PDB file of C-alpha atoms and ligand atoms in Angstrom:
ATOM      1  CA  MET A   1      31.060 -11.406  -8.700  1.00 60.00           C
ATOM      2  CA  THR A   2      29.236 -11.375 -11.997  1.00 57.00           C
ATOM      3  CA  GLN A   3      27.491  -8.147 -12.681  1.00 59.00           C
ATOM      4  CA  ASN A   4      25.765  -9.480 -15.751  1.00 60.00           C
ATOM      5  CA  ASP A   5      23.765 -11.873 -13.653  1.00 59.00           C
ATOM      6  CA  SER A   6      21.799  -9.144 -11.963  1.00 57.00           C
ATOM      7  CA  GLU A   7      19.866  -8.377 -15.096  1.00 62.00           C
ATOM      8  CA  ALA A   8      19.692 -11.871 -16.484  1.00 62.00           C
ATOM      9  CA  THR A   9      18.340 -13.390 -13.323  1.00 60.00           C
ATOM     10  CA  PRO A  10      14.691 -14.289 -13.650  1.00 58.00           C
ATOM     11  CA  VAL A  11      12.822 -12.181 -11.165  1.00 55.00           C
ATOM     12  CA  ARG A  12       9.810 -13.645  -9.495  1.00 52.00           C
ATOM     13  CA  VAL A  13       8.427 -10.205  -8.837  1.00 48.00           C
ATOM     14  CA  THR A  14       6.572 -10.485 -12.107  1.00 57.00           C
ATOM     15  CA  LEU A  15       4.506 -13.251 -10.582  1.00 74.00           C
ATOM     16  CA  ALA A  16       3.428 -11.089  -7.712  1.00 88.00           C
ATOM     17  CA  LYS A  17      -0.082  -9.743  -7.853  1.00 92.00           C
ATOM     18  CA  CYS A  18      -1.682  -6.864  -6.112  1.00 94.00           C
ATOM     19  CA  PRO A  19      -3.445  -8.107  -2.970  1.00 91.00           C
ATOM     20  CA  ILE A  20      -6.130  -5.503  -3.510  1.00 92.00           C
ATOM     21  CA  CYS A  21      -7.210  -5.924  -7.117  1.00 95.00           C
ATOM     22  CA  GLY A  22      -5.070  -8.788  -8.413  1.00 95.00           C
ATOM     23  CA  GLU A  23      -3.301  -6.762 -11.069  1.00 95.00           C
ATOM     24  CA  PRO A  24       0.402  -7.352 -11.706  1.00 93.00           C
ATOM     25  CA  VAL A  25       2.526  -5.568  -9.164  1.00 93.00           C
ATOM     26  CA  GLU A  26       4.308  -2.413 -10.169  1.00 93.00           C
ATOM     27  CA  PRO A  27       7.832  -2.403  -8.663  1.00 91.00           C
ATOM     28  CA  ARG A  28       7.582   1.240  -7.599  1.00 94.00           C
ATOM     29  CA  TYR A  29       4.357   0.557  -5.759  1.00 94.00           C
ATOM     30  CA  ARG A  30       5.332  -2.857  -4.424  1.00 92.00           C
ATOM     31  CA  PRO A  31       3.609  -4.859  -3.133  1.00 92.00           C
ATOM     32  CA  PHE A  32       0.726  -3.164  -4.910  1.00 94.00           C
ATOM     33  CA  CYS A  33      -0.034  -2.344  -8.515  1.00 95.00           C
ATOM     34  CA  SER A  34      -0.661   1.308  -8.002  1.00 96.00           C
ATOM     35  CA  ARG A  35      -0.678   4.031  -5.431  1.00 96.00           C
ATOM     36  CA  ARG A  36      -4.412   3.775  -5.214  1.00 96.00           C
ATOM     37  CA  CYS A  37      -4.277   0.173  -4.093  1.00 95.00           C
ATOM     38  CA  ALA A  38      -1.520   1.012  -1.646  1.00 94.00           C
ATOM     39  CA  ASP A  39      -3.765   3.704  -0.214  1.00 93.00           C
ATOM     40  CA  VAL A  40      -6.646   1.295   0.017  1.00 92.00           C
ATOM     41  CA  ASP A  41      -4.576  -1.164   1.997  1.00 90.00           C
ATOM     42  CA  LEU A  42      -3.150   1.572   4.170  1.00 87.00           C
ATOM     43  CA  GLY A  43      -6.611   2.916   4.821  1.00 89.00           C
ATOM     44  CA  ARG A  44      -7.812  -0.510   5.812  1.00 85.00           C
ATOM     45  CA  TRP A  45      -5.513  -0.949   8.730  1.00 82.00           C
ATOM     46  CA  MET A  46      -5.418   2.718   9.573  1.00 79.00           C
ATOM     47  CA  THR A  47      -9.150   2.779  10.139  1.00 77.00           C
ATOM     48  CA  GLY A  48      -8.685  -0.088  12.532  1.00 72.00           C
ATOM     49  CA  THR A  49      -5.922   1.643  14.435  1.00 61.00           C
ATOM     50  CA  TYR A  50      -7.124   5.199  14.132  1.00 55.00           C
ATOM     51  CA  ARG A  51     -10.626   4.449  15.152  1.00 56.00           C
ATOM     52  CA  VAL A  52      -9.786   4.574  18.837  1.00 53.00           C
ATOM     53  CA  GLU A  53      -8.128   7.942  18.556  1.00 53.00           C
ATOM     54  CA  THR A  54     -10.648   9.430  16.174  1.00 53.00           C
ATOM     55  CA  GLU A  55     -13.510   8.779  18.528  1.00 55.00           C
ATOM     56  CA  GLU A  56     -11.807  10.592  21.338  1.00 55.00           C
ATOM     57  CA  THR A  57     -10.455  13.472  19.300  1.00 55.00           C
ATOM     58  CA  GLY A  58     -13.510  13.963  17.132  1.00 55.00           C
ATOM     59  CA  ASP A  59     -15.637  16.985  17.902  1.00 62.00           C
ATOM     60  CA  PRO A  60     -18.930  16.589  16.074  1.00 64.00           C
ATOM     61  CA  ASP A  61     -20.459  19.644  17.684  1.00 72.00           C
ATOM     62  CA  GLU A  62     -17.697  21.970  16.731  1.00 63.00           C
ATOM     63  CA  LYS A  63     -18.516  24.326  13.851  1.00 65.00           C
ATOM     64  CA  GLU A  64     -16.207  26.348  11.729  1.00 63.00           C
TER      65      GLU A  64
HETATM   66 ZN1   ZN B 101      -4.108  -3.141  -7.327  1.00 90.78          ZN
END
């Protein structure tokens, strides 16, 4: 095995773009460019999934 190849290999990750804003992807936040965009995407599908539960658990009349 050649260890040198791991760093010399052209990585296509650089071509990846954030699906939210189109900025270059940051490896630590893959597949997004930042944590904010990751949150945005997470929030998108969470609202779709959570909606059912939120409506049943929500107590609009309850006061603190
Ligand atoms: Zn982004």
